[in-house]
PDB file of C-alpha atoms in Angstrom:
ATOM      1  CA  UNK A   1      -0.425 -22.547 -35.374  1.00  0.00           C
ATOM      2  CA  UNK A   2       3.008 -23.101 -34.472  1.00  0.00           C
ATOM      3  CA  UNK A   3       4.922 -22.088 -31.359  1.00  0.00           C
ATOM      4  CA  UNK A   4       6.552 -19.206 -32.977  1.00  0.00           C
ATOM      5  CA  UNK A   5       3.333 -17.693 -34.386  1.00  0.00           C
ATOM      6  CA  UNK A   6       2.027 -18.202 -31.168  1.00  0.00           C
ATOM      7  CA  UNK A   7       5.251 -16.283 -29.516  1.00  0.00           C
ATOM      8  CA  UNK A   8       4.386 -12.909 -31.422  1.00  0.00           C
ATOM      9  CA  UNK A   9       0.846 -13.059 -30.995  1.00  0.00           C
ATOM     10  CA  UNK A  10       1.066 -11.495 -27.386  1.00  0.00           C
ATOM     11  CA  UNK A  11       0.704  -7.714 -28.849  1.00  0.00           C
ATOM     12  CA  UNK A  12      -3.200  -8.602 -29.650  1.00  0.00           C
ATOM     13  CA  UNK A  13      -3.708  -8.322 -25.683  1.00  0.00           C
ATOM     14  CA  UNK A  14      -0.965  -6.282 -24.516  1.00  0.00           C
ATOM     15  CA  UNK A  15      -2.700  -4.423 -22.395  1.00  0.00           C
ATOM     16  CA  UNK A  16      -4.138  -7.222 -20.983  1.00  0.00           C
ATOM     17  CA  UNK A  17      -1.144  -8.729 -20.672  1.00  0.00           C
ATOM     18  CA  UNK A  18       0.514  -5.295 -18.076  1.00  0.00           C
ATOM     19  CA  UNK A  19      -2.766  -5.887 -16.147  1.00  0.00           C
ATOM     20  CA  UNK A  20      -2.957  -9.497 -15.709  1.00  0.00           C
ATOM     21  CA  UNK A  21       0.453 -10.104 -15.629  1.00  0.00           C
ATOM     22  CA  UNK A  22       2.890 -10.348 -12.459  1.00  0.00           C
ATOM     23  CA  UNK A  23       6.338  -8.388 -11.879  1.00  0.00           C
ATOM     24  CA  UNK A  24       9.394  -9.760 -10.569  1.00  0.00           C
ATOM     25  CA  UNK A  25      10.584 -10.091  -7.507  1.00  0.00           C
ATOM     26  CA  UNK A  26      13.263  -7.318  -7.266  1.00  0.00           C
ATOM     27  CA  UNK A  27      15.696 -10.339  -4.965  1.00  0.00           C
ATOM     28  CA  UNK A  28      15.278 -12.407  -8.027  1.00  0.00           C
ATOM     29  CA  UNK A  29      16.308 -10.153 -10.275  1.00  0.00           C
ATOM     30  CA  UNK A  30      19.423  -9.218  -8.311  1.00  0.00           C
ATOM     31  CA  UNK A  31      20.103 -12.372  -7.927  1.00  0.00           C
ATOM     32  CA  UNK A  32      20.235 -13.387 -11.706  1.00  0.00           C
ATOM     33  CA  UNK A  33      22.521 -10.070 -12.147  1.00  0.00           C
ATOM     34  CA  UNK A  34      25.000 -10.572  -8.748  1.00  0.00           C
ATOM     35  CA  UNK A  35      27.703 -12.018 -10.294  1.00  0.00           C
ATOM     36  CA  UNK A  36      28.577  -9.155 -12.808  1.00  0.00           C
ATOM     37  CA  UNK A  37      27.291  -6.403 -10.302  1.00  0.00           C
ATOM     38  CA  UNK A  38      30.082  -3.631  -9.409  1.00  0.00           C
ATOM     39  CA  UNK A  39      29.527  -0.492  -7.497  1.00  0.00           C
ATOM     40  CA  UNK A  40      29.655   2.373  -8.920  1.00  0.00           C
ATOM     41  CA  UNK A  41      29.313   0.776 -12.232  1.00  0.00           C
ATOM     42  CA  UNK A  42      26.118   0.542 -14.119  1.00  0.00           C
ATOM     43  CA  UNK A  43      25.698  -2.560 -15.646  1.00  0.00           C
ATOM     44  CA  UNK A  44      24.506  -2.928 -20.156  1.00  0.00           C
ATOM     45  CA  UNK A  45      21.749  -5.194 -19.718  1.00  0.00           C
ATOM     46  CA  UNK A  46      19.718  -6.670 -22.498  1.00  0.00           C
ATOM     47  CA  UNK A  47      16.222  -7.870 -21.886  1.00  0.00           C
ATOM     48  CA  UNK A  48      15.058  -9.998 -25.023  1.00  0.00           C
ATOM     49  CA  UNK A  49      11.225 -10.720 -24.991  1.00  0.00           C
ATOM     50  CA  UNK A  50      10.421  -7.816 -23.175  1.00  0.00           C
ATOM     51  CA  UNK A  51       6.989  -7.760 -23.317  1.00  0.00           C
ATOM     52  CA  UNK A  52       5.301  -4.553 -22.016  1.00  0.00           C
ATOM     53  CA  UNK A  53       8.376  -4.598 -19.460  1.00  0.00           C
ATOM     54  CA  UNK A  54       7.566  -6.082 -16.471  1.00  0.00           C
ATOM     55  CA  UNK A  55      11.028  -7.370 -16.445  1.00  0.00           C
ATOM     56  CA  UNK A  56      12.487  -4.131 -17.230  1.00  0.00           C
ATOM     57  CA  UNK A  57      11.602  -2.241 -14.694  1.00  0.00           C
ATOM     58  CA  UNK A  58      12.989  -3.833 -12.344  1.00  0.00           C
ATOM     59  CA  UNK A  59      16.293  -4.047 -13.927  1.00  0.00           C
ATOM     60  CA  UNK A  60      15.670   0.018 -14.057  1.00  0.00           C
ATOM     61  CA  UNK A  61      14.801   0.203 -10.706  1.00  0.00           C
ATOM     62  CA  UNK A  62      18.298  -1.768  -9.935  1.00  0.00           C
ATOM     63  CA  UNK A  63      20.139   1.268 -11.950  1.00  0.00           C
ATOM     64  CA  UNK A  64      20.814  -0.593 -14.554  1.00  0.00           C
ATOM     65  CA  UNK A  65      21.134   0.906 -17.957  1.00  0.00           C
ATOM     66  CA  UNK A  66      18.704  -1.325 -20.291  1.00  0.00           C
ATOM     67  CA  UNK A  67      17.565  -1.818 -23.293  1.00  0.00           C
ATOM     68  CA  UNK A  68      14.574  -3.595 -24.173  1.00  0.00           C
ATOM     69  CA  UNK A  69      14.280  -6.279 -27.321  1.00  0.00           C
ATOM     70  CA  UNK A  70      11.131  -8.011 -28.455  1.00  0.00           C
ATOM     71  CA  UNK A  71       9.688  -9.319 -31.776  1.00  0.00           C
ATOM     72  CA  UNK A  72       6.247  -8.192 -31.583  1.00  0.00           C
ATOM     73  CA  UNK A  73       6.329  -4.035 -32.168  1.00  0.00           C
ATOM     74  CA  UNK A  74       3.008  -3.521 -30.194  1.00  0.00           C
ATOM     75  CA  UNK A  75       4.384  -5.127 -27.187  1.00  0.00           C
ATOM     76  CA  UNK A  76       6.879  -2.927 -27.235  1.00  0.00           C
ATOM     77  CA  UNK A  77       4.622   0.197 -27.843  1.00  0.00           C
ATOM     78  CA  UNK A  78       2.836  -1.020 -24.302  1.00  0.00           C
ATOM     79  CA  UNK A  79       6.842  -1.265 -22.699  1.00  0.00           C
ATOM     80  CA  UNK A  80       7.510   2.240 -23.833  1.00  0.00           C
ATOM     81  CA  UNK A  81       4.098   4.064 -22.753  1.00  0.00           C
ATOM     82  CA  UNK A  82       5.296   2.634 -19.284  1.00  0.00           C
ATOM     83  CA  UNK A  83       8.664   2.666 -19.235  1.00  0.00           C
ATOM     84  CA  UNK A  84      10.078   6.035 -20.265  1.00  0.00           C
ATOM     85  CA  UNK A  85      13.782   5.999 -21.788  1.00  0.00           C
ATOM     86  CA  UNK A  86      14.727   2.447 -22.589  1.00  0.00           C
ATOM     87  CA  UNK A  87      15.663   2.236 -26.222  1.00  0.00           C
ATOM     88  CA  UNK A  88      13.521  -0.611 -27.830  1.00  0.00           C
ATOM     89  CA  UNK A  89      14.237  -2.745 -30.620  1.00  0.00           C
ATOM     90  CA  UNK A  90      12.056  -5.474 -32.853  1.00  0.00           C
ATOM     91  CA  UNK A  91      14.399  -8.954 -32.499  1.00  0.00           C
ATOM     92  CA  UNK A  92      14.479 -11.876 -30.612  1.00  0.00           C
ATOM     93  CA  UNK A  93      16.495 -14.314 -29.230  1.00  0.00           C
ATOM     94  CA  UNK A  94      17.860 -15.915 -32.234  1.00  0.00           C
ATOM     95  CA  UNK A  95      19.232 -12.879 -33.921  1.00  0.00           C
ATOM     96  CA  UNK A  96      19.452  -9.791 -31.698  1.00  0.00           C
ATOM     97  CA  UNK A  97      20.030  -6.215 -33.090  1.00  0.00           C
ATOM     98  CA  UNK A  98      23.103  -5.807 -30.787  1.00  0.00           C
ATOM     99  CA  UNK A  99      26.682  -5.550 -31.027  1.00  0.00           C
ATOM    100  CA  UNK A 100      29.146  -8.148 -30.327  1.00  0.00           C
ATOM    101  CA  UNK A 101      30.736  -8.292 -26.774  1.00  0.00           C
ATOM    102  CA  UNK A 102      28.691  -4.985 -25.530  1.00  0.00           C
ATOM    103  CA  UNK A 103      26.705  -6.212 -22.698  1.00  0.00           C
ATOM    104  CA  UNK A 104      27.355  -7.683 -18.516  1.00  0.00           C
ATOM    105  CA  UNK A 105      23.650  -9.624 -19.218  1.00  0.00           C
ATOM    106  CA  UNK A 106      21.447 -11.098 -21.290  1.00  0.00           C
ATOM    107  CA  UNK A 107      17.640 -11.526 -19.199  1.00  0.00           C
ATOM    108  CA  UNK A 108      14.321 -13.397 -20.611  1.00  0.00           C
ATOM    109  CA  UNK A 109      11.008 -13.169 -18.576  1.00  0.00           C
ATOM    110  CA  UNK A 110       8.734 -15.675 -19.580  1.00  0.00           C
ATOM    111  CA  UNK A 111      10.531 -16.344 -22.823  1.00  0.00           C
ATOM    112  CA  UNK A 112      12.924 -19.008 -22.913  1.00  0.00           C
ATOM    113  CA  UNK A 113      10.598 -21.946 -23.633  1.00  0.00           C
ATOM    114  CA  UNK A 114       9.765 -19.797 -26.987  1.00  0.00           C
ATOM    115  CA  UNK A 115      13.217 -19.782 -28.541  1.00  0.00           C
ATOM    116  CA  UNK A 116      15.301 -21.844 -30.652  1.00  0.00           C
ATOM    117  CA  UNK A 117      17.776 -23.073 -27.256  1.00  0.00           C
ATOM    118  CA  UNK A 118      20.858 -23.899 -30.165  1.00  0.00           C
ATOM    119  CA  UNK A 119      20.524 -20.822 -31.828  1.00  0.00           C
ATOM    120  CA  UNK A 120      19.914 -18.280 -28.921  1.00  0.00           C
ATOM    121  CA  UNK A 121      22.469 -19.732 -26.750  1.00  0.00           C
ATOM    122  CA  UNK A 122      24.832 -18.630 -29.289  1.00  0.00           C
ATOM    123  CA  UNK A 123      23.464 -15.560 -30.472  1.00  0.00           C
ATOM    124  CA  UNK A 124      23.139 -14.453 -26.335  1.00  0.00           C
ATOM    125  CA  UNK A 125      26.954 -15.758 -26.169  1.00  0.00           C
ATOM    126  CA  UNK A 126      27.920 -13.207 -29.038  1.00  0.00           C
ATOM    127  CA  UNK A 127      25.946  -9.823 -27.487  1.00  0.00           C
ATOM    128  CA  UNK A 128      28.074 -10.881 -23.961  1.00  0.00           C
ATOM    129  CA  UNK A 129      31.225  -9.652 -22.729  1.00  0.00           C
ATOM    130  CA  UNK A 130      33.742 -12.275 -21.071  1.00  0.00           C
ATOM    131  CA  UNK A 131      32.297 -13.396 -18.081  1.00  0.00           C
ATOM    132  CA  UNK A 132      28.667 -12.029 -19.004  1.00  0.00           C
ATOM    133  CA  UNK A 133      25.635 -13.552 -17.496  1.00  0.00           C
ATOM    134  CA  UNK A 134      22.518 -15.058 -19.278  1.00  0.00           C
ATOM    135  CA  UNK A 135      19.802 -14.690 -17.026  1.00  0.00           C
ATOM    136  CA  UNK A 136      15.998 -16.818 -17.692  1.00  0.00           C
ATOM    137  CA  UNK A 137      13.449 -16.217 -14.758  1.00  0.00           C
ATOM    138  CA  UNK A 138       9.649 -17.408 -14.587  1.00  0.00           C
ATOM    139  CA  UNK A 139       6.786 -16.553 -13.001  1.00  0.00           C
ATOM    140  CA  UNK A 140       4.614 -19.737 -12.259  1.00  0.00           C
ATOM    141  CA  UNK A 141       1.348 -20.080 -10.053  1.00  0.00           C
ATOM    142  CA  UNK A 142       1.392 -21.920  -7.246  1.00  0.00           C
ATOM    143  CA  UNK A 143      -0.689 -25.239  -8.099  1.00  0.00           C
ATOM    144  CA  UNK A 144      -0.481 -26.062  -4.457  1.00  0.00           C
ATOM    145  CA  UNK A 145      -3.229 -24.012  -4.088  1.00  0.00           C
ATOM    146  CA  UNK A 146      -6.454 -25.242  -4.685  1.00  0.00           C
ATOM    147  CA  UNK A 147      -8.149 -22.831  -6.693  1.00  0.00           C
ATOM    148  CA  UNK A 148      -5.345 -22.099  -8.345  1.00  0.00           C
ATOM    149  CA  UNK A 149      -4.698 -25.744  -9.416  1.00  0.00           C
ATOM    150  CA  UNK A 150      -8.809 -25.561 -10.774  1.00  0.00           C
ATOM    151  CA  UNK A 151      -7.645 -22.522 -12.959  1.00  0.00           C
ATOM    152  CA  UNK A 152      -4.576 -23.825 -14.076  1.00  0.00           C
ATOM    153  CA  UNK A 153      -6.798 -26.458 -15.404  1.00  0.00           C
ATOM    154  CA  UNK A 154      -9.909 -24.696 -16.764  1.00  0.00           C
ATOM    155  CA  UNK A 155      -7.309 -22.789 -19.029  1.00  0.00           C
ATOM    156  CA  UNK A 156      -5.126 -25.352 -19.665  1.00  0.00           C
ATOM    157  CA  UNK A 157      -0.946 -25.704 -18.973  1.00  0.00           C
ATOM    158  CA  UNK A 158       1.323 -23.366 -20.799  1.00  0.00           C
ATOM    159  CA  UNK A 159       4.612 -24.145 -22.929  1.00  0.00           C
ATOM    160  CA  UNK A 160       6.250 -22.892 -19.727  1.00  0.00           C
ATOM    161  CA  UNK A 161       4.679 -24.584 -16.672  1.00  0.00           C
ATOM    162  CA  UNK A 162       4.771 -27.805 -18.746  1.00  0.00           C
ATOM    163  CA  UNK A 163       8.798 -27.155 -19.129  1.00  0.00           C
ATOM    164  CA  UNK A 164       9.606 -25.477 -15.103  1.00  0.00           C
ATOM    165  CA  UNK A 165       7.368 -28.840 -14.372  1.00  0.00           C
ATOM    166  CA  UNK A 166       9.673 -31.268 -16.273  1.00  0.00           C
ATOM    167  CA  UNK A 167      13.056 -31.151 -17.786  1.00  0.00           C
ATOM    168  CA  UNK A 168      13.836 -27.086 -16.679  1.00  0.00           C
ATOM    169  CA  UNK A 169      15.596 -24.750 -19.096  1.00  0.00           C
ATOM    170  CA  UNK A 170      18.200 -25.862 -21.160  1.00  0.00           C
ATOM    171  CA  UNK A 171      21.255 -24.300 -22.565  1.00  0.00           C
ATOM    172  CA  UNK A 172      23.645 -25.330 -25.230  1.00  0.00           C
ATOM    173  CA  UNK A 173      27.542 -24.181 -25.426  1.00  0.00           C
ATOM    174  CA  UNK A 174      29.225 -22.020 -24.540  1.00  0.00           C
ATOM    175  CA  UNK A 175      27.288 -21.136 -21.350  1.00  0.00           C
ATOM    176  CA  UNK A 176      27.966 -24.329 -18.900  1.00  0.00           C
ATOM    177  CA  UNK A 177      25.158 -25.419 -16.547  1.00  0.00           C
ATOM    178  CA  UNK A 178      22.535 -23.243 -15.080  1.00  0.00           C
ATOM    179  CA  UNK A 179      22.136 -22.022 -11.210  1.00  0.00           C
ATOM    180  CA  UNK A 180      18.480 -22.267  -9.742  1.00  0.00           C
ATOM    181  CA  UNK A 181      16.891 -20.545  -7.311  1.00  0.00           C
ATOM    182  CA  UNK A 182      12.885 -20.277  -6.480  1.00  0.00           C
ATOM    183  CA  UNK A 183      11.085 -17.373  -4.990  1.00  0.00           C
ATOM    184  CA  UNK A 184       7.739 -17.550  -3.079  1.00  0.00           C
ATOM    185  CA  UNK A 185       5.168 -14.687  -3.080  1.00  0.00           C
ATOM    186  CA  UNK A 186       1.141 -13.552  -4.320  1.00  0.00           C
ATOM    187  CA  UNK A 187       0.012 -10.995  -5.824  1.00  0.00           C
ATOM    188  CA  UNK A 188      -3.183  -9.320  -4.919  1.00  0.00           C
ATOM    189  CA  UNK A 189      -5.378  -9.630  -7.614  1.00  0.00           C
ATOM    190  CA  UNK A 190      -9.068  -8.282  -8.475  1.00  0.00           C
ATOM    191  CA  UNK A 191     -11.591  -9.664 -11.131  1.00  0.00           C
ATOM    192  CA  UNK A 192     -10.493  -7.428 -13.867  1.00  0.00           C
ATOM    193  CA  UNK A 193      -6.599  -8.584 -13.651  1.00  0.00           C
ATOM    194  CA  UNK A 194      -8.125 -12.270 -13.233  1.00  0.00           C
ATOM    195  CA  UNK A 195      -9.547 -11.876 -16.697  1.00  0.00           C
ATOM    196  CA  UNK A 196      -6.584 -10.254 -18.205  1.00  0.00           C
ATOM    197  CA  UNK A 197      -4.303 -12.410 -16.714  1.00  0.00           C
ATOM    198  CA  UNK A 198      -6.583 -15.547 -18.442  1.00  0.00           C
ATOM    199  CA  UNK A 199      -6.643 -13.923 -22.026  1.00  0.00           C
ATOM    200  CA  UNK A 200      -2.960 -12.739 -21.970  1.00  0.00           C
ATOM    201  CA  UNK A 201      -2.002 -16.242 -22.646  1.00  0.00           C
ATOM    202  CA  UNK A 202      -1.009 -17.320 -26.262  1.00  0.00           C
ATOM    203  CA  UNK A 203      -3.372 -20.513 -26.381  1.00  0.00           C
ATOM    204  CA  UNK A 204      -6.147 -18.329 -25.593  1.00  0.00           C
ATOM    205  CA  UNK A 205      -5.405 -15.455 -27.641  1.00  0.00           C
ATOM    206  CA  UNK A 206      -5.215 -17.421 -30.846  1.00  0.00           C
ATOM    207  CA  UNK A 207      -7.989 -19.530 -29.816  1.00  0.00           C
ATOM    208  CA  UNK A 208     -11.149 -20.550 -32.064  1.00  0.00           C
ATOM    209  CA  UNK A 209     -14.459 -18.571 -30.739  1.00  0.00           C
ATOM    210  CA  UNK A 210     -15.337 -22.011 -29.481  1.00  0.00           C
ATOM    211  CA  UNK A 211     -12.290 -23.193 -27.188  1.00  0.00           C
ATOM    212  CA  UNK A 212     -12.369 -19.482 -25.992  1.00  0.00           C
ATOM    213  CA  UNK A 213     -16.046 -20.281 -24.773  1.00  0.00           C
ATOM    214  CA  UNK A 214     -15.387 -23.108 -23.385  1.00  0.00           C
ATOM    215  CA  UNK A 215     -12.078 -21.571 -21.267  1.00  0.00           C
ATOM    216  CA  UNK A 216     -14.154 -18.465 -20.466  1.00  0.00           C
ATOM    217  CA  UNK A 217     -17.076 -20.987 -19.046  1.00  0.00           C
ATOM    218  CA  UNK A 218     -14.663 -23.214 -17.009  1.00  0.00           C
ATOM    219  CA  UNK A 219     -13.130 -19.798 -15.710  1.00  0.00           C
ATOM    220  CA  UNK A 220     -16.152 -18.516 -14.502  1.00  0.00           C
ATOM    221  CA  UNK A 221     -16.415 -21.474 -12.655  1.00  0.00           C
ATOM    222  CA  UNK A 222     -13.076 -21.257 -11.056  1.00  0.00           C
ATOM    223  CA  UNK A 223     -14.451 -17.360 -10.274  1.00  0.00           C
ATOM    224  CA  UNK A 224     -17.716 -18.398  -8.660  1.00  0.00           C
ATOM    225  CA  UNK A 225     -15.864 -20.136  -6.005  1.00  0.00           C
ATOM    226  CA  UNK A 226     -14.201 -16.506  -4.476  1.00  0.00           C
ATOM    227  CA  UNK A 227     -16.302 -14.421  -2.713  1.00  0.00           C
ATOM    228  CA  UNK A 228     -13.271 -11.876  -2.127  1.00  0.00           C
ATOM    229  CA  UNK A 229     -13.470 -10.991  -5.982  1.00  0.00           C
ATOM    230  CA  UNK A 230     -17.198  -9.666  -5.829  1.00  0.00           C
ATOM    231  CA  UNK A 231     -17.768  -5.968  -5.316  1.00  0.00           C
ATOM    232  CA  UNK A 232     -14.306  -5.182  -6.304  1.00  0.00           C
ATOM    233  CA  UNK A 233     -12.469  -7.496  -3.849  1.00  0.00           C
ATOM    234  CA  UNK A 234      -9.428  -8.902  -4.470  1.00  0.00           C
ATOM    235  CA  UNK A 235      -7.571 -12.161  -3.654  1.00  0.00           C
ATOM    236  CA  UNK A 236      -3.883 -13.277  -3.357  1.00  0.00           C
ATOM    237  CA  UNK A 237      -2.725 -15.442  -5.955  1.00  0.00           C
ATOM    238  CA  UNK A 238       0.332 -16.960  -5.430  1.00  0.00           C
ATOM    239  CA  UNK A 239       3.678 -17.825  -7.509  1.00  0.00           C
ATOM    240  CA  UNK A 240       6.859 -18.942  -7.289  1.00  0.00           C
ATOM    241  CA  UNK A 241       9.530 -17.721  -9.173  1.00  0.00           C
ATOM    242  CA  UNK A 242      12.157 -19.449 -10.748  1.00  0.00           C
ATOM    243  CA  UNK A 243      15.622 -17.788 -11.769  1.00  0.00           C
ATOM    244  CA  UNK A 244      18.380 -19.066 -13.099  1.00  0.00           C
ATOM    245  CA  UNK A 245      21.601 -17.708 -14.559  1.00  0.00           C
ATOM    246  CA  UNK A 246      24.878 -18.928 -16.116  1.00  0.00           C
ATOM    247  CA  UNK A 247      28.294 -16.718 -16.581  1.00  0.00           C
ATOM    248  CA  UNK A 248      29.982 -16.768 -20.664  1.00  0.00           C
ATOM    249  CA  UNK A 249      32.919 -18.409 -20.485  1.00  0.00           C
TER     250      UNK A 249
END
C-alpha cells in the first residue's frame, strides 16, 4: 500500500482516532500563528488534513475564523459532529479548494510527512496572502519514557516520528527556512484511549489480521506493565510538540 493510500485510510477509525488522539497545546498554536496575529482582526486560517479537528479547535478557540480541509470525507464527518460551524472541504495539500491570496495561514497537524513537499509548498504559497504563514506542528511521544519507548516499539515507528527523529520538515520555494520550537506536556490517558490511540495509526489500520495480532499482543504487553490503567485508571503519557512556521515571501 503506498503512503498516500495509507494517508486517506484514517476515516476507517475516526472515532478512534478523536479518542486516542492528543490536542494541541493552545501556546503552540499561537505561536505558529503570532506573526500574522492583529487585534481586533480575525485571522482566515486554513487547516489542511484536518482530521476530526483536533487542530481546529484550537485555532477556534484562538477566534480565528477557520476552515477545515481534508481528503478523507469521513474524517471530516467526525470534525463536523464536534466542531459546529467550520465549513469543510474534501482536498489536500497538493491541490486545495481555495482561492488564491485569501488566507493569513496555512496549518497541518500530523500531516506534513504525507504530502508531496514540491507540490504543497506551492499550492500553500498560492491560498496565502503576502506575508502569510505556513504553519506544520506534531504531536510525538516522549520515548524518554520507558514504557512509552516499549510501545513505541510494540507498534512500530510512524512516517512522522521517523522524520521529527531525522532530517525535520522540509519546505521547497517560496517559503524560506522553517522556525522550531518544542513543547513538553502528557495527557492523561485511560485503557480505552490507549487502544484507540494504537489502532488510529495508518500501519495498523491497513494492517493484515496477522501483523494486527501480533501489534495487539506486544501491546498488551506494554499494558500489563501499568497498574494505573486497571479499574478505569488512567496514566500520563507524555509528548512533545513540535511547531514550526515560515512567513510567504
Amino acid at each position: 500500500m503506498t503512503d498516500r493510500e495509507k494517508s486517506t485510510s484514517f476515516g476507517q477509525a475516526a472515532s478512534a482516532y478523536e479518542s486516542g488522539r492528543p490536542g494541541y497545546p493552545a501556546e503552540a498554536v499561537a505561536w505558529m500563528l503570532e506573526p500574522v496575529r492583529e487585534p481586533g482582526r480575525a485571522l482566515r486560517v486554513a487547516d489542511v488534513g484536518a482530521g476530526t479537528g483536533k487542530l481546529t479547535r484550537a485555532i477556534v478557540e484562538l477566534g480565528a475564523d477557520v476552515v477545515a480541509v481534508d481528503p478523507d470525507a469521513d474524517m471530516l464527518a467526525t470534525l463536523r459532529q464536534n466542531t459546529r460551524g467550520v465549513p469543510t472541504f474534501v482536498g489536500r495539500a497538493e491541490k486545495l479548494p481555495l482561492p488564491d491570496s485569501g488566507l493569513d495561514a496555512v496549518v497541518m497537524g500530523q500531516a506534513w510527512h504525507w504530502v508531496d513537499v514540491e507540490a504543497a509548498s506551492l499550492e500553500t504559497a498560492r491560498v496565502l496572502r503576502s506575508g502569510g504563514v505556513l504553519g506544520l506542528i506534531w504531536n510525538i511521544r516522549d520515548d524518554r519514557v520507558d514504557w512509552v519507548r516499549r510501545l513505541t516499539a510494540a507498534m512500530g515507528g510512524s512516517n512522522a516520528e521517523v522524520l521529527l527523529a531525522t532530517t525535520g520538515p522540509r519546505v521547497v520555494e517560496p517559503f524560506g527556512e522553517l522556525e522550531h520550537r518544542e513543547w513538553h506536556g502528557e495527557r492523561r490517558i485511560t485503557l480505552p484511549q490507549l487502544r484507540d490511540l494504537v489502532v488510529s495509526r495508518s500501519d495498523i489500520i491497513t494492517a493484515s489480521r496477522e501483523k494486527r495480532a501480533r501489534i495487539d499482543a506486544a501491546v498488551d504487553g506494554v499494558v500489563a506493565s501499568l497498574p494505573d490503567l486497571a479499574d478505569g485508571g488512567s496514566t500520563a503519557l507524555p509528548y512533545v510538540t513540535h511547531a514550526f512556521r515560515v512567513r510567504r515571501p
